[in-house]
Tab-separated table of C-alpha atoms in Angstrom:
chain	number	residue	atom	x	y	z
A	1030	UNK	CA	-2.583	6.795	27.465
A	1031	UNK	CA	-3.872	9.224	25.305
A	1032	UNK	CA	-4.433	12.742	26.919
A	1033	UNK	CA	-8.015	11.871	25.466
A	1034	UNK	CA	-8.078	8.975	28.052
A	1035	UNK	CA	-6.187	11.456	31.226
A	1036	UNK	CA	-9.523	13.822	30.528
A	1037	UNK	CA	-12.365	12.152	30.502
A	1038	UNK	CA	-11.121	9.760	33.846
A	1039	UNK	CA	-12.092	12.001	36.566
A	1040	UNK	CA	-9.773	10.069	38.752
A	1041	UNK	CA	-6.622	10.939	36.945
A	1042	UNK	CA	-8.028	14.398	36.468
A	1043	UNK	CA	-7.622	14.882	40.020
A	1044	UNK	CA	-4.543	12.627	40.859
A	1045	UNK	CA	-2.869	14.966	38.088
A	1046	UNK	CA	-4.528	18.673	39.073
A	1047	UNK	CA	-3.063	17.799	43.125
A	1048	UNK	CA	0.670	16.691	41.912
A	1049	UNK	CA	1.299	19.726	39.434
A	1050	UNK	CA	-0.544	22.684	37.540
A	1051	UNK	CA	-3.499	21.156	34.412
A	1052	UNK	CA	-0.319	21.039	31.861
A	1053	UNK	CA	-1.662	23.470	29.222
A	1054	UNK	CA	-1.580	22.397	25.358
A	1055	UNK	CA	-2.955	23.502	22.622
A	1056	UNK	CA	-5.682	21.935	20.779
A	1057	UNK	CA	-4.205	20.816	16.859
A	1058	UNK	CA	-7.179	23.235	15.499
A	1059	UNK	CA	-5.805	26.262	17.543
A	1060	UNK	CA	-1.957	25.903	16.414
A	1061	UNK	CA	-0.550	28.901	14.334
A	1062	UNK	CA	1.572	27.694	12.396
A	1063	UNK	CA	4.101	30.784	10.372
A	1064	UNK	CA	3.671	31.652	6.306
A	1065	UNK	CA	6.944	28.790	5.562
A	1066	UNK	CA	5.232	25.923	8.292
A	1067	UNK	CA	7.262	26.660	11.387
A	1068	UNK	CA	5.673	26.920	14.965
A	1069	UNK	CA	7.255	29.526	16.815
A	1070	UNK	CA	5.247	28.509	20.095
A	1071	UNK	CA	5.889	25.000	21.879
A	1072	UNK	CA	2.862	22.545	21.731
A	1073	UNK	CA	2.942	21.773	25.871
A	1074	UNK	CA	4.466	24.127	28.894
A	1075	UNK	CA	6.538	21.383	29.397
A	1076	UNK	CA	9.821	21.487	27.613
A	1077	UNK	CA	10.801	18.447	25.237
A	1078	UNK	CA	12.387	15.857	26.768
A	1079	UNK	CA	15.036	14.450	24.308
A	1080	UNK	CA	15.056	10.749	25.287
A	1081	UNK	CA	11.244	10.411	25.231
A	1082	UNK	CA	11.245	11.711	22.301
A	1083	UNK	CA	14.331	9.153	21.060
A	1084	UNK	CA	11.233	6.743	21.599
A	1085	UNK	CA	8.665	7.580	19.662
A	1086	UNK	CA	10.953	8.320	16.692
A	1087	UNK	CA	10.952	4.964	16.625
A	1088	UNK	CA	7.688	3.112	18.191
A	1089	UNK	CA	5.502	1.998	15.823
A	1090	UNK	CA	2.347	2.360	17.693
A	1091	UNK	CA	3.436	6.307	18.180
A	1092	UNK	CA	5.572	8.006	15.875
A	1093	UNK	CA	7.542	5.256	13.250
A	1094	UNK	CA	9.222	8.039	11.572
A	1095	UNK	CA	11.445	5.140	10.848
A	1096	UNK	CA	9.291	4.031	8.632
A	1097	UNK	CA	10.394	6.487	6.480
A	1098	UNK	CA	13.862	8.234	7.770
A	1099	UNK	CA	17.250	7.148	8.479
A	1100	UNK	CA	19.628	8.041	11.370
A	1101	UNK	CA	23.055	6.820	11.117
A	1102	UNK	CA	23.009	6.541	14.368
A	1103	UNK	CA	19.554	4.322	15.676
A	1104	UNK	CA	21.888	1.015	15.531
A	1105	UNK	CA	18.814	-0.229	18.260
A	1106	UNK	CA	15.951	-0.172	14.804
A	1107	UNK	CA	15.401	-2.982	13.005
A	1108	UNK	CA	14.884	-1.894	10.207
A	1109	UNK	CA	14.638	2.069	8.982
A	1110	UNK	CA	13.013	3.873	5.863
A	1111	UNK	CA	14.523	5.750	3.063
A	1112	UNK	CA	11.218	7.371	1.692
A	1113	UNK	CA	12.334	10.877	3.060
A	1114	UNK	CA	15.519	12.058	3.607
A	1115	UNK	CA	18.090	10.913	6.105
A	1116	UNK	CA	18.094	12.796	9.452
A	1117	UNK	CA	21.565	13.051	10.287
A	1118	UNK	CA	22.210	17.185	10.808
A	1119	UNK	CA	18.528	17.603	10.900
A	1120	UNK	CA	19.236	20.329	14.091
A	1121	UNK	CA	21.288	21.736	11.946
A	1122	UNK	CA	19.696	22.199	9.006
A	1123	UNK	CA	16.060	23.206	10.632
A	1124	UNK	CA	15.163	25.572	13.890
A	1125	UNK	CA	13.398	24.569	16.437
A	1126	UNK	CA	10.726	26.400	15.021
A	1127	UNK	CA	10.894	24.897	12.192
A	1128	UNK	CA	11.007	21.220	13.317
A	1129	UNK	CA	7.771	21.246	15.327
A	1130	UNK	CA	6.242	22.968	12.307
A	1131	UNK	CA	7.156	20.116	10.277
A	1132	UNK	CA	6.471	17.590	12.647
A	1133	UNK	CA	3.100	18.347	13.751
A	1134	UNK	CA	2.213	19.627	10.259
A	1135	UNK	CA	4.777	18.798	7.112
A	1136	UNK	CA	2.594	20.102	4.631
A	1137	UNK	CA	2.713	23.143	5.842
A	1138	UNK	CA	6.752	23.287	4.731
A	1139	UNK	CA	6.466	20.882	1.833
A	1140	UNK	CA	3.311	21.443	0.070
A	1141	UNK	CA	2.023	17.710	-0.818
A	1142	UNK	CA	4.396	15.744	1.304
A	1143	UNK	CA	4.531	12.735	1.368
A	1144	UNK	CA	4.933	12.439	5.233
A	1145	UNK	CA	1.700	12.144	7.297
A	1146	UNK	CA	0.573	15.178	9.157
A	1147	UNK	CA	1.028	14.038	13.050
A	1148	UNK	CA	-0.783	17.021	14.317
A	1149	UNK	CA	-4.012	16.705	12.707
A	1150	UNK	CA	-7.740	15.571	13.475
A	1151	UNK	CA	-9.384	16.631	10.871
A	1152	UNK	CA	-10.741	17.404	6.511
A	1153	UNK	CA	-9.332	13.486	5.738
A	1154	UNK	CA	-11.149	11.216	3.232
A	1155	UNK	CA	-12.529	8.078	4.342
A	1156	UNK	CA	-10.829	8.722	8.703
A	1157	UNK	CA	-10.231	4.844	9.297
A	1158	UNK	CA	-10.374	3.730	13.596
A	1159	UNK	CA	-6.683	3.053	13.553
A	1160	UNK	CA	-6.017	0.744	11.438
A	1161	UNK	CA	-9.016	-1.574	11.312
A	1162	UNK	CA	-9.881	-0.486	8.464
A	1163	UNK	CA	-13.386	0.152	10.296
A	1164	UNK	CA	-15.080	4.129	9.587
A	1165	UNK	CA	-13.526	6.269	12.104
A	1166	UNK	CA	-14.973	9.603	13.468
A	1167	UNK	CA	-13.092	13.475	12.985
A	1168	UNK	CA	-12.284	14.642	15.051
A	1169	UNK	CA	-9.364	11.584	15.172
A	1170	UNK	CA	-6.880	12.067	17.710
A	1171	UNK	CA	-4.061	13.491	16.984
A	1172	UNK	CA	-0.838	10.651	15.702
A	1173	UNK	CA	0.796	12.268	18.228
A	1174	UNK	CA	0.196	14.293	21.799
A	1175	UNK	CA	1.000	17.785	22.142
A	1176	UNK	CA	3.993	16.199	24.401
A	1177	UNK	CA	5.159	14.057	21.994
A	1178	UNK	CA	5.832	16.695	19.731
A	1179	UNK	CA	7.129	18.680	21.634
A	1180	UNK	CA	9.640	15.268	22.963
A	1181	UNK	CA	10.108	14.625	19.408
A	1182	UNK	CA	11.235	17.819	18.643
A	1183	UNK	CA	13.804	17.908	21.265
A	1184	UNK	CA	15.711	15.043	19.961
A	1185	UNK	CA	15.392	15.903	16.555
A	1186	UNK	CA	17.236	19.229	17.528
A	1187	UNK	CA	20.104	17.352	19.102
A	1188	UNK	CA	21.124	15.331	15.637
A	1189	UNK	CA	24.108	17.410	14.952
A	1190	UNK	CA	27.013	16.793	12.666
B	95	UNK	CA	18.778	7.192	-0.043
B	96	UNK	CA	22.086	7.781	0.988
B	97	UNK	CA	24.041	10.807	0.809
B	98	UNK	CA	27.666	9.820	1.080
B	99	UNK	CA	28.748	13.427	2.121
B	100	UNK	CA	26.884	16.512	4.255
B	101	UNK	CA	26.615	19.762	1.765
B	102	UNK	CA	26.822	22.902	3.980
B	103	UNK	CA	23.882	22.984	5.940
B	104	UNK	CA	22.614	26.232	3.792
B	105	UNK	CA	23.116	23.933	0.412
B	106	UNK	CA	21.682	21.049	2.264
B	107	UNK	CA	17.975	23.169	3.786
B	108	UNK	CA	17.656	24.644	0.005
B	109	UNK	CA	17.744	21.004	-1.493
B	110	UNK	CA	15.331	20.509	1.267
B	111	UNK	CA	12.853	22.547	0.532
B	112	UNK	CA	13.583	21.897	-3.082
B	113	UNK	CA	13.307	18.630	-2.865
B	114	UNK	CA	10.931	16.341	-5.548
B	115	UNK	CA	8.769	13.924	-3.639
B	116	UNK	CA	9.350	11.312	-6.569
B	117	UNK	CA	12.471	8.980	-4.948
B	118	UNK	CA	11.383	6.465	-7.181
B	119	UNK	CA	14.565	3.592	-7.195
B	120	UNK	CA	14.771	1.111	-10.899
B	121	UNK	CA	15.779	-2.005	-9.916
B	122	UNK	CA	18.723	-3.386	-10.038
B	123	UNK	CA	18.511	-6.480	-12.603
B	124	UNK	CA	15.542	-6.510	-14.279
B	125	UNK	CA	16.089	-10.378	-15.348
B	126	UNK	CA	13.208	-12.962	-17.076
B	127	UNK	CA	11.667	-15.111	-14.294
B	128	UNK	CA	12.981	-18.412	-15.815
B	129	UNK	CA	10.418	-20.743	-14.901
B	130	UNK	CA	11.455	-25.341	-14.523
B	131	UNK	CA	14.746	-24.767	-16.385
B	132	UNK	CA	13.045	-22.605	-19.848
B	133	UNK	CA	10.328	-23.912	-20.209
B	134	UNK	CA	8.912	-20.617	-20.128
B	135	UNK	CA	10.456	-16.947	-20.063
B	136	UNK	CA	8.155	-14.236	-18.157
B	137	UNK	CA	9.747	-10.852	-18.851
B	138	UNK	CA	9.220	-8.698	-15.991
B	139	UNK	CA	10.570	-5.185	-17.312
B	140	UNK	CA	8.432	-3.905	-20.299
B	141	UNK	CA	7.557	-0.146	-21.482
B	142	UNK	CA	4.760	1.434	-19.946
B	143	UNK	CA	0.937	1.554	-22.092
B	144	UNK	CA	0.784	5.113	-23.163
B	145	UNK	CA	-1.995	6.249	-20.453
B	146	UNK	CA	0.641	6.297	-18.087
B	147	UNK	CA	2.292	9.632	-20.021
B	148	UNK	CA	5.083	8.938	-18.171
B	149	UNK	CA	5.145	8.466	-14.930
B	150	UNK	CA	7.001	5.432	-15.081
B	151	UNK	CA	9.925	5.088	-16.997
B	152	UNK	CA	9.614	1.171	-17.400
B	153	UNK	CA	6.767	-1.175	-15.368
B	154	UNK	CA	8.094	-3.722	-13.564
B	155	UNK	CA	6.753	-7.124	-12.001
B	156	UNK	CA	6.023	-7.510	-7.833
B	157	UNK	CA	9.136	-10.395	-8.380
B	158	UNK	CA	11.897	-8.248	-8.554
B	159	UNK	CA	11.564	-6.684	-5.449
B	160	UNK	CA	11.381	-9.635	-3.405
B	161	UNK	CA	14.513	-11.627	-1.691
B	162	UNK	CA	16.416	-13.664	-3.967
B	163	UNK	CA	14.826	-17.137	-1.647
B	164	UNK	CA	11.183	-15.754	-2.311
B	165	UNK	CA	11.929	-15.910	-6.256
B	166	UNK	CA	13.281	-18.166	-7.035
B	167	UNK	CA	10.485	-20.474	-5.385
B	168	UNK	CA	8.889	-19.390	-8.061
B	169	UNK	CA	11.175	-20.202	-10.879
B	170	UNK	CA	10.173	-24.028	-10.294
B	171	UNK	CA	6.324	-25.248	-10.314
B	172	UNK	CA	7.333	-28.059	-7.655
B	173	UNK	CA	8.751	-25.141	-5.069
B	174	UNK	CA	6.077	-22.393	-6.084
B	175	UNK	CA	3.415	-23.523	-2.922
B	176	UNK	CA	0.886	-21.896	-4.483
B	177	UNK	CA	0.702	-24.593	-7.145
B	178	UNK	CA	-1.078	-26.456	-5.041
B	179	UNK	CA	-4.353	-24.371	-4.669
B	180	UNK	CA	-4.151	-24.638	-8.340
B	181	UNK	CA	-4.111	-28.149	-8.177
B	182	UNK	CA	-7.075	-27.421	-6.406
B	183	UNK	CA	-9.045	-25.179	-8.267
B	184	UNK	CA	-8.451	-27.768	-11.530
B	185	UNK	CA	-10.303	-30.213	-8.659
B	186	UNK	CA	-13.087	-27.771	-7.780
B	187	UNK	CA	-13.241	-26.770	-11.886
B	188	UNK	CA	-14.224	-30.707	-12.471
B	189	UNK	CA	-16.957	-30.656	-9.431
B	190	UNK	CA	-20.721	-30.690	-9.831
B	191	UNK	CA	-22.837	-29.151	-7.985
B	192	UNK	CA	-26.065	-27.221	-7.681
B	193	UNK	CA	-29.126	-28.166	-8.733
B	194	UNK	CA	-28.677	-28.439	-12.253
B	195	UNK	CA	-25.603	-31.514	-11.426
B	196	UNK	CA	-23.269	-29.377	-13.765
B	197	UNK	CA	-19.701	-28.181	-13.145
B	198	UNK	CA	-17.623	-25.826	-14.507
B	199	UNK	CA	-15.759	-28.286	-16.980
B	200	UNK	CA	-19.644	-29.679	-17.842
B	201	UNK	CA	-19.830	-26.661	-20.260
B	202	UNK	CA	-16.524	-25.090	-20.616
B	203	UNK	CA	-14.714	-28.473	-21.188
B	204	UNK	CA	-10.999	-28.133	-20.865
B	205	UNK	CA	-10.013	-25.569	-18.737
B	206	UNK	CA	-6.273	-24.631	-20.678
B	207	UNK	CA	-8.849	-24.355	-23.456
B	208	UNK	CA	-11.647	-22.663	-22.338
B	209	UNK	CA	-9.718	-20.239	-20.009
B	210	UNK	CA	-6.950	-18.737	-22.135
B	211	UNK	CA	-6.508	-15.525	-22.094
B	212	UNK	CA	-9.225	-14.411	-19.882
B	213	UNK	CA	-7.351	-13.500	-16.754
B	214	UNK	CA	-5.306	-11.385	-19.455
B	215	UNK	CA	-8.448	-8.687	-19.493
B	216	UNK	CA	-10.068	-9.132	-16.491
B	217	UNK	CA	-11.772	-7.192	-15.326
B	218	UNK	CA	-13.851	-5.974	-18.849
B	219	UNK	CA	-17.186	-4.714	-19.387
B	220	UNK	CA	-19.682	-7.639	-19.738
B	221	UNK	CA	-22.430	-7.935	-22.730
B	222	UNK	CA	-25.205	-5.718	-19.937
B	223	UNK	CA	-22.167	-3.034	-19.178
B	224	UNK	CA	-21.315	-4.403	-15.597
B	225	UNK	CA	-17.182	-4.026	-14.846
B	226	UNK	CA	-16.853	-8.225	-13.957
B	227	UNK	CA	-14.138	-9.498	-12.649
B	228	UNK	CA	-12.978	-13.139	-12.939
B	229	UNK	CA	-15.005	-13.438	-10.029
B	230	UNK	CA	-17.994	-12.183	-11.191
B	231	UNK	CA	-17.398	-14.430	-14.528
B	232	UNK	CA	-17.203	-17.604	-11.786
B	233	UNK	CA	-20.203	-16.703	-9.872
B	234	UNK	CA	-22.702	-15.532	-12.658
B	235	UNK	CA	-21.702	-19.104	-13.539
B	236	UNK	CA	-22.469	-20.618	-10.409
B	237	UNK	CA	-25.933	-19.110	-9.486
B	238	UNK	CA	-27.156	-19.316	-13.105
B	239	UNK	CA	-25.869	-21.781	-14.708
B	240	UNK	CA	-25.086	-24.545	-12.216
B	241	UNK	CA	-27.964	-23.497	-9.826
B	242	UNK	CA	-25.483	-23.295	-7.152
B	243	UNK	CA	-24.285	-20.918	-4.479
B	244	UNK	CA	-22.491	-18.324	-5.261
B	245	UNK	CA	-18.894	-18.818	-3.560
B	246	UNK	CA	-17.324	-16.445	-1.138
B	247	UNK	CA	-15.157	-14.118	-3.273
B	248	UNK	CA	-12.221	-14.088	-0.691
B	249	UNK	CA	-12.998	-17.516	0.468
B	250	UNK	CA	-10.434	-20.463	-0.430
B	251	UNK	CA	-12.826	-22.499	-3.318
B	252	UNK	CA	-12.550	-18.904	-4.955
B	253	UNK	CA	-8.583	-17.941	-4.720
B	254	UNK	CA	-8.410	-22.170	-5.808
B	255	UNK	CA	-10.611	-21.561	-9.254
B	256	UNK	CA	-9.165	-18.086	-9.814
B	257	UNK	CA	-5.527	-18.935	-9.292
B	258	UNK	CA	-5.816	-22.198	-11.896
B	259	UNK	CA	-7.595	-19.622	-14.340
B	260	UNK	CA	-4.858	-17.593	-13.990
B	261	UNK	CA	-2.647	-20.495	-14.870
B	262	UNK	CA	-4.179	-20.947	-17.956
B	263	UNK	CA	-3.128	-17.144	-19.321
B	264	UNK	CA	0.618	-18.038	-18.024
B	265	UNK	CA	2.515	-15.787	-20.407
B	266	UNK	CA	0.385	-14.056	-21.507
B	267	UNK	CA	0.631	-10.181	-21.561
B	268	UNK	CA	-2.434	-7.852	-19.716
B	269	UNK	CA	-3.812	-6.046	-22.005
B	270	UNK	CA	-7.035	-4.754	-20.679
B	271	UNK	CA	-9.329	-2.302	-22.690
B	272	UNK	CA	-9.668	1.335	-20.933
B	273	UNK	CA	-12.087	2.550	-23.872
B	274	UNK	CA	-15.722	2.213	-24.583
B	275	UNK	CA	-17.236	1.059	-21.814
B	276	UNK	CA	-14.849	0.398	-19.410
B	277	UNK	CA	-13.973	3.823	-19.922
B	278	UNK	CA	-15.349	5.050	-17.126
B	279	UNK	CA	-15.041	2.242	-14.535
B	280	UNK	CA	-10.657	2.973	-15.442
B	281	UNK	CA	-11.364	6.878	-14.668
B	282	UNK	CA	-12.965	6.008	-11.658
B	283	UNK	CA	-10.179	3.175	-10.564
B	284	UNK	CA	-7.413	5.888	-12.074
B	285	UNK	CA	-9.206	8.642	-9.264
B	286	UNK	CA	-8.875	5.934	-6.250
B	287	UNK	CA	-5.200	5.628	-6.826
B	288	UNK	CA	-4.634	9.469	-6.947
B	289	UNK	CA	-6.649	9.788	-3.868
B	290	UNK	CA	-4.971	10.308	-0.334
B	291	UNK	CA	-6.589	8.619	2.353
B	292	UNK	CA	-7.021	7.821	5.530
B	293	UNK	CA	-5.316	9.955	8.483
B	294	UNK	CA	-2.048	9.078	6.589
B	295	UNK	CA	-3.362	10.747	4.162
B	296	UNK	CA	-1.865	8.129	1.453
B	297	UNK	CA	-2.410	7.682	-2.084
B	298	UNK	CA	-1.405	4.048	-3.788
B	299	UNK	CA	0.883	6.593	-6.551
B	300	UNK	CA	2.675	7.929	-3.518
B	301	UNK	CA	4.081	4.812	-2.638
B	302	UNK	CA	4.158	2.501	-5.808
B	303	UNK	CA	4.940	5.358	-8.228
B	304	UNK	CA	6.465	8.008	-6.584
B	305	UNK	CA	8.842	5.404	-4.144
B	306	UNK	CA	9.041	1.718	-6.262
B	307	UNK	CA	12.947	0.471	-5.423
B	308	UNK	CA	12.752	2.268	-1.333
B	309	UNK	CA	11.879	1.144	1.739
B	310	UNK	CA	9.020	1.487	4.240
B	311	UNK	CA	10.988	0.242	7.337
B	312	UNK	CA	10.946	-3.327	6.387
B	313	UNK	CA	9.015	-3.482	3.039
B	314	UNK	CA	10.713	-2.985	-0.101
B	315	UNK	CA	8.158	-1.327	-2.084
B	316	UNK	CA	7.478	-2.093	-5.427
B	317	UNK	CA	5.053	-0.949	-8.121
B	318	UNK	CA	2.040	-2.588	-6.861
B	319	UNK	CA	1.342	-4.773	-10.010
B	320	UNK	CA	-1.511	-6.959	-10.139
B	321	UNK	CA	0.241	-9.590	-13.058
B	322	UNK	CA	1.344	-12.234	-10.178
B	323	UNK	CA	-2.326	-12.783	-8.421
B	324	UNK	CA	-3.476	-14.652	-6.992
B	325	UNK	CA	0.081	-14.675	-5.146
B	326	UNK	CA	0.690	-16.685	-2.888
B	327	UNK	CA	2.108	-15.424	0.250
B	328	UNK	CA	4.362	-16.956	2.972
B	329	UNK	CA	3.558	-15.036	5.225
B	330	UNK	CA	-0.292	-15.869	5.223
B	331	UNK	CA	0.735	-19.862	4.233
B	332	UNK	CA	-2.095	-18.956	1.646
B	333	UNK	CA	-3.572	-17.645	-1.716
B	334	UNK	CA	-4.160	-13.462	-1.779
B	335	UNK	CA	-7.101	-11.764	-3.732
B	336	UNK	CA	-6.330	-8.753	-5.425
B	337	UNK	CA	-8.837	-6.922	-3.639
B	338	UNK	CA	-7.134	-8.371	-0.399
B	339	UNK	CA	-4.372	-6.828	-1.310
B	340	UNK	CA	-5.728	-3.855	-1.837
B	341	UNK	CA	-8.152	-3.877	1.529
B	342	UNK	CA	-4.856	-3.926	3.780
B	343	UNK	CA	-2.619	-1.640	1.376
B	344	UNK	CA	-5.777	1.114	2.346
B	345	UNK	CA	-6.120	-0.035	5.783
B	346	UNK	CA	-3.109	0.526	6.596
B	347	UNK	CA	-3.162	4.500	5.919
B	348	UNK	CA	-5.071	4.469	8.761
B	349	UNK	CA	-7.921	4.709	6.297
B	350	UNK	CA	-12.102	3.078	6.266
B	351	UNK	CA	-11.345	0.750	3.622
B	352	UNK	CA	-13.533	-0.258	1.057
B	353	UNK	CA	-15.383	-3.738	0.551
B	354	UNK	CA	-14.073	-6.967	-0.620
B	355	UNK	CA	-16.429	-7.405	-3.976
B	356	UNK	CA	-17.225	-3.615	-3.981
B	357	UNK	CA	-17.661	-1.636	-7.573
B	358	UNK	CA	-14.595	0.374	-5.935
B	359	UNK	CA	-12.892	-2.358	-6.005
B	360	UNK	CA	-13.200	-3.621	-9.434
B	361	UNK	CA	-12.850	-0.052	-10.517
B	362	UNK	CA	-9.608	0.312	-8.551
B	363	UNK	CA	-8.748	-3.485	-10.103
B	364	UNK	CA	-9.557	-2.337	-13.840
B	365	UNK	CA	-7.252	0.768	-13.260
B	366	UNK	CA	-4.397	-1.154	-12.044
B	367	UNK	CA	-4.748	-3.679	-14.147
B	368	UNK	CA	-4.236	-1.115	-16.558
B	369	UNK	CA	-1.087	-0.075	-15.313
B	370	UNK	CA	0.062	-3.425	-16.340
B	371	UNK	CA	-0.617	-3.538	-19.652
B	372	UNK	CA	1.885	-5.560	-21.519
B	373	UNK	CA	3.557	-7.526	-17.991
B	374	UNK	CA	3.008	-11.337	-18.612
B	375	UNK	CA	0.837	-12.470	-16.285
B	376	UNK	CA	2.263	-14.676	-14.028
B	377	UNK	CA	-0.046	-17.340	-12.748
B	378	UNK	CA	0.473	-17.523	-9.146
B	379	UNK	CA	3.317	-15.578	-8.180
B	380	UNK	CA	5.437	-15.934	-4.773
B	381	UNK	CA	5.682	-12.787	-2.044
B	382	UNK	CA	6.821	-13.204	1.982
């Protein structure tokens, strides 16, 4: 369920409100990047969960990072792509803040990168409605939620050599 | 992109930061496609046309990027499942339809003579200054000379006919005109080729110029050449038109696609064809 759906459904909202204080998330347009593309502040106040992030990483309908990247110990993935660099040791090469920036909007770290911007909602040319081929209306739901980004970042940070 | 050893963290980081976005990988071999045990040899790698201006060192048939089992099906006309549709297209060629009580053959006679070379030079600008694909020539005859209804661009009858027409140019190098009246259409197609469409912000060039030879998950990226179209696709158990392929690729960028048979896709078809100028028309190629 997307977080938009959560916000729209009053019943779900109430359950959430009763169970825990509303999770605070930074909206895509409010994210602050530094000059090199890093994001200092977590996008969600719930700490990233590396295990969840590992799932998002391979899942076709969410991260699908594996379409372009390979990680040596991900023998669970049926196929791994090689468009982008291998992510083995990504947690050694990059700080958490840098990883957050790369996952949210890689083009701020690597200008012109082929890597899609995961936490961006507008500014597209012929934006579509997911994979239907039909027109979508901006702002589009971002490819990943704030929490999914924190989870993926937590997972990437564990990739040490 | 498998690195046999890891560099020191600092070096690796510097390298990642300066990493060029280009990682095209040449195919391991560039054997020709040998059809029917030597009856015809189709080269799979030729020098790029001048207009590509060094963007790729060589242009390659999509055949080179397919697995051996798929490749071999295209080397024998009895094994190539697309040939059934070529036969159906020839039947279509000879079928009388419409108020004028004519078939294609009534006017053009032998398809192997009349249609030789058409596929290698289309899309092209017609006498009225309009850019036409093979499908447009077919429908022009159907509507104006046979007085029959136009065929659906992406329907089976049209695909069968274009497959049969394409076969008559098999082995002839693609040679679409890009200058003169074709130039504005070509420019439009080129602009589209390099535009990063959709929520994934991917252009044709991202996948087919910068990363051919690489893998996007289970898909081995080719240069996205069109000299084998219409192709027979095992997954669809049928022929696939060029515009349908374009539509699929644009859709996969999470974009609003253009329509099959639209002016935009005609322009893109011309530009993509011109990137393959020099590769032989393959008739009906086989893909999985």
